[in-house]
Short mmCIF file of C-alpha atoms and ligand atoms in Angstrom, two decimals:
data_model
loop_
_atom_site.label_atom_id
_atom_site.label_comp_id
_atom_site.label_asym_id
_atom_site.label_seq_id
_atom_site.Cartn_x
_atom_site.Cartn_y
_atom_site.Cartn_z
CA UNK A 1 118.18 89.10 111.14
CA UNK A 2 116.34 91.95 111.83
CA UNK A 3 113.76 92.56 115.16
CA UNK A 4 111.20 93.89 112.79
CA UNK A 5 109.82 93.83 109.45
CA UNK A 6 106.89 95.60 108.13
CA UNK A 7 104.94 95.12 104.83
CA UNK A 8 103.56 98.12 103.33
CA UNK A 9 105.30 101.56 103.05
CA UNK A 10 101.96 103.17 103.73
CA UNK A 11 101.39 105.91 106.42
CA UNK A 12 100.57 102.85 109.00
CA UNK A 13 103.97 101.15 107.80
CA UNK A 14 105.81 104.14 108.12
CA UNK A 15 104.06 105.05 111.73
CA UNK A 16 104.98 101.41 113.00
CA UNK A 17 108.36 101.84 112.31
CA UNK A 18 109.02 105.52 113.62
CA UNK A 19 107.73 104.38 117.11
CA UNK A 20 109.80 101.60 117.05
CA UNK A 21 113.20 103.43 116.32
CA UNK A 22 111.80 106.19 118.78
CA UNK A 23 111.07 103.28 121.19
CA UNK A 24 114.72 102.04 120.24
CA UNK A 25 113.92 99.70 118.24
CA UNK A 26 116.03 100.74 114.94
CA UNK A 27 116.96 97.31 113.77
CA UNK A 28 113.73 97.39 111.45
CA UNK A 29 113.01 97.38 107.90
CA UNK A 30 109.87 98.45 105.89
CA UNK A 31 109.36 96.35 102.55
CA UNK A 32 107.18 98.47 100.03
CA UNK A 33 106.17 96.55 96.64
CA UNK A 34 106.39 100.20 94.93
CA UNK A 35 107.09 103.27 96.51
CA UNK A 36 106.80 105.34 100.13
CA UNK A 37 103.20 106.69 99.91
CA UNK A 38 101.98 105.12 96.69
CA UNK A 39 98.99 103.16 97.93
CA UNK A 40 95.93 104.57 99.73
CA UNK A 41 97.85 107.30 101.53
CA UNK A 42 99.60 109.48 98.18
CA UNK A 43 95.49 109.05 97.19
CA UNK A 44 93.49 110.37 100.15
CA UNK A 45 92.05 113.60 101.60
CA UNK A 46 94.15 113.80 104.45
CA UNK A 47 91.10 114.54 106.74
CA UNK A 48 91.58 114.09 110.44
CA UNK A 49 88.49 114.30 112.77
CA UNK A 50 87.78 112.72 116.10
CA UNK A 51 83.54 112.70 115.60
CA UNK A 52 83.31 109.21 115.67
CA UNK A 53 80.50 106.97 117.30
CA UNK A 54 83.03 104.30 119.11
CA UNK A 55 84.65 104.98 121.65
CA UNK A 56 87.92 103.20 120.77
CA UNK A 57 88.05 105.63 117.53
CA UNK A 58 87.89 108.67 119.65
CA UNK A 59 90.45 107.71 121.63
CA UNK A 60 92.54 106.56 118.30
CA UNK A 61 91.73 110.07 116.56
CA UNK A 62 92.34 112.34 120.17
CA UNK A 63 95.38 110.78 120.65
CA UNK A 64 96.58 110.96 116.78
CA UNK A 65 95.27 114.72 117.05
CA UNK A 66 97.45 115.74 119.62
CA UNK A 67 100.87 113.58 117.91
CA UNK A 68 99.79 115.56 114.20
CA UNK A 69 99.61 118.96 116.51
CA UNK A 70 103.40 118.90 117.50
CA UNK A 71 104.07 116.48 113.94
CA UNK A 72 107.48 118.87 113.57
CA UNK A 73 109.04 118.25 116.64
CA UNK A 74 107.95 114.87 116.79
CA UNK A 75 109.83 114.53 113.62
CA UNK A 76 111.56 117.28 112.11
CA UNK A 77 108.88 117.50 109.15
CA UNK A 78 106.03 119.71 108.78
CA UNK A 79 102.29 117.91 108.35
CA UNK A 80 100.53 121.21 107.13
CA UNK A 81 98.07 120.50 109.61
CA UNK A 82 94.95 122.75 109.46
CA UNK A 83 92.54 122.63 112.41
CA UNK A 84 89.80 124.58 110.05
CA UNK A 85 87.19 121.49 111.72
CA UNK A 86 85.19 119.81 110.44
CA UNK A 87 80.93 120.08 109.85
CA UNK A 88 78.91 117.43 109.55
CA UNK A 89 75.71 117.58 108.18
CA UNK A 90 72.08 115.57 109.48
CA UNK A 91 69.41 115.34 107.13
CA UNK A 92 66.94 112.59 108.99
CA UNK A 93 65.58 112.36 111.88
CA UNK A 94 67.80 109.24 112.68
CA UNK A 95 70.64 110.75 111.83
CA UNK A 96 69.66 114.04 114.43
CA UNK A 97 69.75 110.53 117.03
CA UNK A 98 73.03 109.38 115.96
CA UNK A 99 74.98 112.70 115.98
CA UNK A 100 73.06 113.22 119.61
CA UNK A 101 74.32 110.23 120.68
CA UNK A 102 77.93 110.70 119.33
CA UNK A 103 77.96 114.11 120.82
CA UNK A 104 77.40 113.03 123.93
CA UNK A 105 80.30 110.29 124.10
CA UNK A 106 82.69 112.54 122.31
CA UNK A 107 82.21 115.14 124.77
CA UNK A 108 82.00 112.89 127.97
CA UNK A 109 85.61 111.83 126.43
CA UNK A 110 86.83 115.06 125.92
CA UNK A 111 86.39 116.58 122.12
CA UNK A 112 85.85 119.61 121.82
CA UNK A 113 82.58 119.14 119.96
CA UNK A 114 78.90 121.02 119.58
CA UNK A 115 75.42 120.05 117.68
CA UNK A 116 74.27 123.18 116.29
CA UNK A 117 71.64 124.26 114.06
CA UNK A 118 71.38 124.55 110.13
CA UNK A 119 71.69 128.18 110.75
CA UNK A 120 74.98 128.20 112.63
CA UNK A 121 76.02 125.46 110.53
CA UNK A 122 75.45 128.50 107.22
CA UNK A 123 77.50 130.74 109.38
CA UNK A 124 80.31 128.51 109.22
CA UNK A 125 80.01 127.81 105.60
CA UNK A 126 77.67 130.61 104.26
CA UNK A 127 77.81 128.95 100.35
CA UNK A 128 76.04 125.55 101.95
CA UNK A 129 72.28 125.06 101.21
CA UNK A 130 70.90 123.79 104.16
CA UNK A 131 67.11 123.90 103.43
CA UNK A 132 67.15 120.06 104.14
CA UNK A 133 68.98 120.37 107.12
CA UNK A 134 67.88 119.01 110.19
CA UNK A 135 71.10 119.45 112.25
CA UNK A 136 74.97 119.27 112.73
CA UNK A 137 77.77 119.09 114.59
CA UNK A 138 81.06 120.98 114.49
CA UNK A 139 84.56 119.78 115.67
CA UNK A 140 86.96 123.06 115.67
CA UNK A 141 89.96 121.22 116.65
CA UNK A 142 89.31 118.57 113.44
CA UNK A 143 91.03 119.10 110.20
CA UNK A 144 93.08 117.79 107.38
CA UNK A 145 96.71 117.74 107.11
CA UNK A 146 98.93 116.86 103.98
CA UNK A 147 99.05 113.17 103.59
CA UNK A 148 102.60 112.93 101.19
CA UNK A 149 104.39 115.56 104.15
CA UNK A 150 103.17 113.09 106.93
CA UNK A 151 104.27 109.77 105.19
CA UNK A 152 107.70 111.34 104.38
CA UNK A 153 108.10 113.03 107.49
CA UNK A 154 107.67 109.47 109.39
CA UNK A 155 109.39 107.93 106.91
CA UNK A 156 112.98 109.98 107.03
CA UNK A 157 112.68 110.21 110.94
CA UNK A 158 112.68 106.77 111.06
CA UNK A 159 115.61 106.23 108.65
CA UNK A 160 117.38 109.32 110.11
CA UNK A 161 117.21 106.88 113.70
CA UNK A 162 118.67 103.66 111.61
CA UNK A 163 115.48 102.05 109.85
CA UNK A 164 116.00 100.81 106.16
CA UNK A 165 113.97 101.18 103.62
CA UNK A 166 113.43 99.34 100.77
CA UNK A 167 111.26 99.70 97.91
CA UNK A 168 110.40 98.01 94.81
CA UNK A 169 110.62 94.81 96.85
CA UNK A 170 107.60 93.10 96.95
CA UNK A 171 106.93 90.29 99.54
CA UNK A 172 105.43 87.52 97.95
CA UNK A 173 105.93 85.23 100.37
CA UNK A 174 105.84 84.79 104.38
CA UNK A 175 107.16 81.67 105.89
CA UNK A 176 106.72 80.70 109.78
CA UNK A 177 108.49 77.38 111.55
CA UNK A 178 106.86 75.91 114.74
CA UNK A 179 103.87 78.40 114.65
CA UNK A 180 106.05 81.55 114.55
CA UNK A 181 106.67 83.92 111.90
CA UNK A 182 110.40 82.82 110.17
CA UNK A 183 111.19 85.01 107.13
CA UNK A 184 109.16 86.84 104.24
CA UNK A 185 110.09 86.45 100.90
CA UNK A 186 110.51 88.97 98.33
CA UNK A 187 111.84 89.88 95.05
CA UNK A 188 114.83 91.31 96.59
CA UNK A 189 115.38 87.74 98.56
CA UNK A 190 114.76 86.55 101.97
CA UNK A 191 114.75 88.86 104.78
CA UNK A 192 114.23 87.34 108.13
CA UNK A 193 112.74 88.50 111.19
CA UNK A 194 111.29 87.85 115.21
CA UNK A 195 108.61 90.01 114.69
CA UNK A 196 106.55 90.66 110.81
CA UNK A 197 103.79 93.59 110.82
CA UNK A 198 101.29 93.02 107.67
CA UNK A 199 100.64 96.79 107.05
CA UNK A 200 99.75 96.08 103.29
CA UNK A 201 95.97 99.01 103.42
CA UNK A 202 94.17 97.34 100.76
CA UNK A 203 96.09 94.67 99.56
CA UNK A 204 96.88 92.68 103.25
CA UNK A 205 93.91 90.19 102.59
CA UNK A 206 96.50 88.57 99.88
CA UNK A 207 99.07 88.81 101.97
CA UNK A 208 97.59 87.27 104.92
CA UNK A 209 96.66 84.80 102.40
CA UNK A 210 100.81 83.97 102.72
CA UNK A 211 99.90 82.66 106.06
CA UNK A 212 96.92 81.09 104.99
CA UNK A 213 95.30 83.78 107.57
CA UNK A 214 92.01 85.28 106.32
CA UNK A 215 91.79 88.86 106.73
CA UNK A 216 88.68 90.29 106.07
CA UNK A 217 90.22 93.50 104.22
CA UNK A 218 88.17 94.23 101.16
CA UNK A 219 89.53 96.98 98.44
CA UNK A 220 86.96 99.37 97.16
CA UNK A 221 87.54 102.50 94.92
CA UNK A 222 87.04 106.10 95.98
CA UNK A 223 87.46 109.38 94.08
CA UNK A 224 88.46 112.61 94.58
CA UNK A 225 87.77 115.07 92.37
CA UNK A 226 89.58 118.35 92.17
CA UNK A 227 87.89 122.20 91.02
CA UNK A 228 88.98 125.20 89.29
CA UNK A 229 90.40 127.71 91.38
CA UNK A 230 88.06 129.48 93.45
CA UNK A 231 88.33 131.93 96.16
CA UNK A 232 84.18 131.86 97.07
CA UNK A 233 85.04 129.54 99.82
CA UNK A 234 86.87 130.79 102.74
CA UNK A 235 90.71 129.20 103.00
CA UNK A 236 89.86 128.60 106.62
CA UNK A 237 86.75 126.48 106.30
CA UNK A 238 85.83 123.32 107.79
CA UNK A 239 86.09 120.28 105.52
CA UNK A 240 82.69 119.45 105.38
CA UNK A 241 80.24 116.19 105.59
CA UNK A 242 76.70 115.69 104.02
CA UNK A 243 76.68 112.44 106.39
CA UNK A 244 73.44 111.28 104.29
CA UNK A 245 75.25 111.01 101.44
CA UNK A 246 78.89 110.29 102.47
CA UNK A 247 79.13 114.19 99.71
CA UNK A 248 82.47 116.02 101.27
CA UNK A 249 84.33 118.42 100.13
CA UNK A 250 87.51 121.20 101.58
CA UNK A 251 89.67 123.54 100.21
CA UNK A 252 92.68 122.79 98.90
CA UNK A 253 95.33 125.18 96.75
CA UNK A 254 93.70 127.63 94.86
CA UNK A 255 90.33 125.51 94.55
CA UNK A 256 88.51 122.95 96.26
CA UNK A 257 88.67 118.61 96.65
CA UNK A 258 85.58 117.04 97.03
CA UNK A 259 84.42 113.00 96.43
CA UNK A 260 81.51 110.55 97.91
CA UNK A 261 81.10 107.24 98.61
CA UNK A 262 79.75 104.97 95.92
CA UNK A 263 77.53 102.06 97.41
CA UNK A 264 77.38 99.99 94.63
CA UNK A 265 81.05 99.94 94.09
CA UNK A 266 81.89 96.37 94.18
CA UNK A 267 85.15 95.06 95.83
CA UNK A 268 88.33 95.88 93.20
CA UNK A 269 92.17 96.48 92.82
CA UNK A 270 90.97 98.66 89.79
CA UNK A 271 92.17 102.77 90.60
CA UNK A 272 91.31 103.75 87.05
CA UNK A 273 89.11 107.12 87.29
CA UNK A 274 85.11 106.28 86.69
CA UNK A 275 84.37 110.05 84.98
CA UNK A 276 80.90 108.39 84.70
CA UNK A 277 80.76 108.73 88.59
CA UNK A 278 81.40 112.41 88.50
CA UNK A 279 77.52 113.23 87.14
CA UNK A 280 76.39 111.07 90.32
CA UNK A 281 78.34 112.91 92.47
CA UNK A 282 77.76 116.09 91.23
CA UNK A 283 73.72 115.47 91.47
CA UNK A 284 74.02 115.87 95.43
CA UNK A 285 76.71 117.78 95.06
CA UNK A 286 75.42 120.94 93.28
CA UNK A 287 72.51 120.79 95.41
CA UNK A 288 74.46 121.41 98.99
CA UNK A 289 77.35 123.54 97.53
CA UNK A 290 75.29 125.18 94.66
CA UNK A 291 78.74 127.47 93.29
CA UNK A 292 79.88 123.94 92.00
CA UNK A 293 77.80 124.23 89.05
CA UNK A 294 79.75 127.27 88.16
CA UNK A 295 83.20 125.21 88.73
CA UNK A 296 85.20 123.27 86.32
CA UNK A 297 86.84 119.95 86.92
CA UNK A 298 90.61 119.78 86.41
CA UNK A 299 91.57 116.70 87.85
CA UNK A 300 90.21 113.28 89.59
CA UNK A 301 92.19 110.57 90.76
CA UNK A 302 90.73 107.27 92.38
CA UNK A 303 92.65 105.56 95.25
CA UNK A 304 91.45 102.21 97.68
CA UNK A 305 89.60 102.34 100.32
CA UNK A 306 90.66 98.83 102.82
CA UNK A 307 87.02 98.32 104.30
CA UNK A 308 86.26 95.80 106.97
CA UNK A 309 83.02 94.39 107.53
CA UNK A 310 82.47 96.80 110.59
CA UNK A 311 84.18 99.54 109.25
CA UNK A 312 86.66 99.27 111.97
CA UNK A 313 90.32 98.71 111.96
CA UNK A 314 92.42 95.14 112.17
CA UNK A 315 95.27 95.98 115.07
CA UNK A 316 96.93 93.91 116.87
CA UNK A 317 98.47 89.93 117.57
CA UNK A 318 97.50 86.90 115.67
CA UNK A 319 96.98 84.09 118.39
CA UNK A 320 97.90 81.24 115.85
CA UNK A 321 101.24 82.96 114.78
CA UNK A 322 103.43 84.08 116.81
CA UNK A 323 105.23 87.36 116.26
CA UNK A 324 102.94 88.20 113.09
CA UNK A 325 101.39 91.55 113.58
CA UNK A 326 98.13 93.18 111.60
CA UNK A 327 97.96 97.06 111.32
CA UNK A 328 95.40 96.80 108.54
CA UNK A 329 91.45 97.53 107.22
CA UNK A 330 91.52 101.19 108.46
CA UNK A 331 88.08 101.75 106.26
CA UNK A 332 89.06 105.15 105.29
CA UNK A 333 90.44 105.96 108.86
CA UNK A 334 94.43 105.18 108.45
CA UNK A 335 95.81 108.56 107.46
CA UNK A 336 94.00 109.98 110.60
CA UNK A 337 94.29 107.39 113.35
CA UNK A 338 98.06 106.44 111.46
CA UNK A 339 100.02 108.25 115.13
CA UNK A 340 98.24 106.30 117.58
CA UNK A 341 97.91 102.74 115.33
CA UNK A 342 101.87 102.74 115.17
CA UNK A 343 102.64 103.55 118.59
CA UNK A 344 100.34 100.91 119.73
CA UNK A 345 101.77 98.67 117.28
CA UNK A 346 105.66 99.83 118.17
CA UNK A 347 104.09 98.95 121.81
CA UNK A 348 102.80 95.52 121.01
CA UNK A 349 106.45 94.51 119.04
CA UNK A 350 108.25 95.58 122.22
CA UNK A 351 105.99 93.89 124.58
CA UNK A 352 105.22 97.23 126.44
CA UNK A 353 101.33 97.40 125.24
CA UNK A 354 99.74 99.81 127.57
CA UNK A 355 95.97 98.71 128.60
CA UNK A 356 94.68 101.57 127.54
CA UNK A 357 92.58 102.42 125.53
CA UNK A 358 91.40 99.24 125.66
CA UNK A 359 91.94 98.24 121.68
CA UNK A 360 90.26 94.40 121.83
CA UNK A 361 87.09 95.92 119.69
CA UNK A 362 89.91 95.51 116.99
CA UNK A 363 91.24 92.30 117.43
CA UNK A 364 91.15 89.66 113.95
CA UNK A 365 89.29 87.70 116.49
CA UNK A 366 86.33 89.57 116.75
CA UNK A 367 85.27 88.50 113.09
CA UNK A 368 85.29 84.16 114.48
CA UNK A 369 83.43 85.26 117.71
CA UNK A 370 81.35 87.48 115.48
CA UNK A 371 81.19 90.69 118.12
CA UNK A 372 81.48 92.89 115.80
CA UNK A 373 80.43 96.21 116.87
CA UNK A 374 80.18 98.94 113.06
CA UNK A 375 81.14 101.91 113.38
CA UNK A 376 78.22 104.36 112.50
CA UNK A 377 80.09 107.04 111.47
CA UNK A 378 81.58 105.76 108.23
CA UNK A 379 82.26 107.93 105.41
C1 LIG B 401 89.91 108.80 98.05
C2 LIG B 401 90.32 108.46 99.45
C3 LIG B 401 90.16 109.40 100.47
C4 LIG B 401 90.56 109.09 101.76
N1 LIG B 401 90.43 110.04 102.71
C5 LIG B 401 90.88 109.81 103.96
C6 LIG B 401 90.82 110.82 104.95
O1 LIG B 401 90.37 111.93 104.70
N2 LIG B 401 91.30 110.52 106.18
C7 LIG B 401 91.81 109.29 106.51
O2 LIG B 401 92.20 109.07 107.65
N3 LIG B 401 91.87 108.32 105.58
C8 LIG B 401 91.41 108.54 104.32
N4 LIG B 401 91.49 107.56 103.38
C9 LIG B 401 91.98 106.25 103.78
C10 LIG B 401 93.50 106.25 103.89
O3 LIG B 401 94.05 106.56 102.64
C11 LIG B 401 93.98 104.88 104.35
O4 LIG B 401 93.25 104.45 105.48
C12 LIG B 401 95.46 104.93 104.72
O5 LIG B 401 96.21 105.53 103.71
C13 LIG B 401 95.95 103.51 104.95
O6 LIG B 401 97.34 103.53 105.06
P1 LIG B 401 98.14 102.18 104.88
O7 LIG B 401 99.55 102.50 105.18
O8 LIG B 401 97.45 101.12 105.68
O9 LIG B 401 97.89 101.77 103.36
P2 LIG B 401 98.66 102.21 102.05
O10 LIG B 401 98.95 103.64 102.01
O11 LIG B 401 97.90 101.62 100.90
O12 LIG B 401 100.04 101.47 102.19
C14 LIG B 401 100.16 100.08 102.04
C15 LIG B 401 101.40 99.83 101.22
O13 LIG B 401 101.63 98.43 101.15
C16 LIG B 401 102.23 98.16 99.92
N5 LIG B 401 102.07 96.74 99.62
C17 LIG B 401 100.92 96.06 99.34
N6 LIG B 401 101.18 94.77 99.13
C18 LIG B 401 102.52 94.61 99.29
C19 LIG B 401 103.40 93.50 99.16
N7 LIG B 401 102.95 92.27 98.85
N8 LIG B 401 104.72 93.70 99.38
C20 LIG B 401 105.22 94.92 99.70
N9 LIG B 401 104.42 96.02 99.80
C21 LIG B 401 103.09 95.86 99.62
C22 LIG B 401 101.49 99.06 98.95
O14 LIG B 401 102.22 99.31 97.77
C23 LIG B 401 101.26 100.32 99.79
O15 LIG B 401 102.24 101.32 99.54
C24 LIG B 401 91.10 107.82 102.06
C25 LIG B 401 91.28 106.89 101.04
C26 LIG B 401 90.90 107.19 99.74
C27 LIG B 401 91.13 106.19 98.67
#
């Protein structure tokens, strides 16, 4: 019988369960279908910024900022995190409103954070054309850290404290007796629990399904595409943001990363890379970052995105079951805000959940009393 068991292996799963052992709580196990890190985290960019338009975000990225900022002694692994920034680019005159408005919250909250002009912004990043330009904003104390070093590095600290870890076990099934979570069932047998966390990134709408709980957690495919080496851009620069577009790109190794949202990408398990994509992309592309033309592709990879219908995370209890648990639907937010979801989770499991911040704007129950409130700042 164990206190806790979490689904997913992910950065969130891993998270969950180093706060609980560092809480105490080391009579936990994580159950990962494949491997530590295979999912959405071993595919992302590892970008960490706090200029979000909700406040509960903020608070989720300031707080994960300041836990990635002493990651080592937290838990004895590096995160190669880089506070280079990051610079986000407004091309219309509704998005010069939004990043107004966002400035002003993220500063009244603390961030370190400034709108600045197209100029400065070409100071930063002299290679950017910023002829369309209308304005931006620049985060110093954003970055990007390495998402494989994080994952592992939460991962061993929590075995080192007495967590198991088992992989290649794939739940399949999660039973509950008297309208409280019993056992899940895997491959591996039946593991039982008083407390089951569904930290499953794209896939915990199926496993929800288990529970016959509907979690609005839909997959969608994203790329990242990696250059040639390339010294033309700075090793120190920001990881930049063509908002308009969802266009990013940073450095990384000898080259540079860089992907964009597609918004006709339907809702799909399928990670197979779409080279077609890449000529989209690189129509935008080329035209902010103009050396691009001049760079060859070596690599792309696709990973999931777990999108919610407001682009906000799932966190929290499920009123109907009792000791189930949903750290899920990050929307492209769960490497960054992965500190502060799994202490709040740890919290929760312990029954020491602190009031603030105030983390009800993420509740499953939001989607039945439909007050939903999007995040504007999605990516
Ligand atoms: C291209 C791309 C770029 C991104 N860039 C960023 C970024 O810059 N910053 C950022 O913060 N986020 C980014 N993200 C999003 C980020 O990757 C996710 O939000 C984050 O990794 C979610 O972590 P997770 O642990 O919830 O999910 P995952 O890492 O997917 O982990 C979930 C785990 O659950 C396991 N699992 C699923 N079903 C079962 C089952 N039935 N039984 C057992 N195990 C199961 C899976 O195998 C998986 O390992 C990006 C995503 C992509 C695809």
């Amino acid at each position: 019988m164990y206190e806790a068991i979490i689904i997913g292996g992910g950065v969130i799963g891993c998270s969950i369960a180093y706060h609980l052992a560092k809480m105490g709580c080391t009579n936990v196990i994580i159950l990962e279908k494949d491997a530590i890190g295979s999912g959405s985290t071993g595919k992302c960019a590892g970008g960490i910024r706090q200029q979000f338009a909700a406040e509960v975000n903020i608070k989720l990225s300031m707080e994960s900022v300041k836990f990635f900022e002493r990651f080592e002694e937290e838990t004895g692994y590096t995160a190669d995190f880089r506070q280079y920034g990051y610079l986000m680019l407004a091309t219309t005159k509704d998005e010069v409103k939004q990043f107004k408005e966002n400035v002003v919250l993220q500063q009244k909250l603390g961030v370190d954070v400034r709108l600045i002009s197209p100029q400065d912004a070409r100071e930063i990043l002299p290679q950017l054309n910023v002829k369309d330009v209308l304005s931006a904003t620049f985060c110093p104390t954003d970055g990007y850290a390495d998402p494989y070093s994080v994952v592992q590095g939460f991962a061993s600290a929590a075995k080192r404290m007495g967590v198991k870890i088992l992989e290649q076990a794939e739940v399949v099934g999660v039973k509950t007796k008297t309208g409280r979570v019993q056992c899940v069932t895997t491959s591996d047998g039946e593991f039982f629990a008083d407390a089951v966390c569904i930290a499953a990134g794209a896939y915990s709408a199926p496993v929800g399904a288990m529970v016959q709980l509907d979690i609005p957690v839909h997959p969608h495919k994203r790329h990242i595409f990696v250059t040639a080496p390339s010294n033309e851009i700075d090793k120190r620069s920001p990881l930049l943001v063509d908002f308009h577009t969802g266009f990013w790109f940073r450095r990384e190794g000898p080259g540079l990363i860089f992907g964009m949202r597609n918004p006709n990408e339907s809702d799909s398990y399928d990670t197979s890379v779409d080279w077609s994509f890449l000529q989209t992309i690189c129509k935008f592309a080329t035209r902010r970052l103009p050396l691009l033309l001049d760079l060859g592709i070596v690599r792309g990879q696709a990973g999931l995105h777990e999108d919610t219908p407001d682009a906000n995370a799932i966190l929290g209890i499920v009123p109907e079951v009792e000791g189930l648990y949903l750290a899920c639907g990050f929307s492209g937010h769960g490497f960054m805000h992965s500190p502060a979801a799994g202490k709040i989770i740890a919290q929760l499991i312990l029954g020491k959940a602190s009031p603030s911040p105030d983390m009800s704007p993420l509740a499953l129950q939001r989607f039945q009393q439909k007050a939903c409130q999007v995040e504007k700042v999605f990516i």
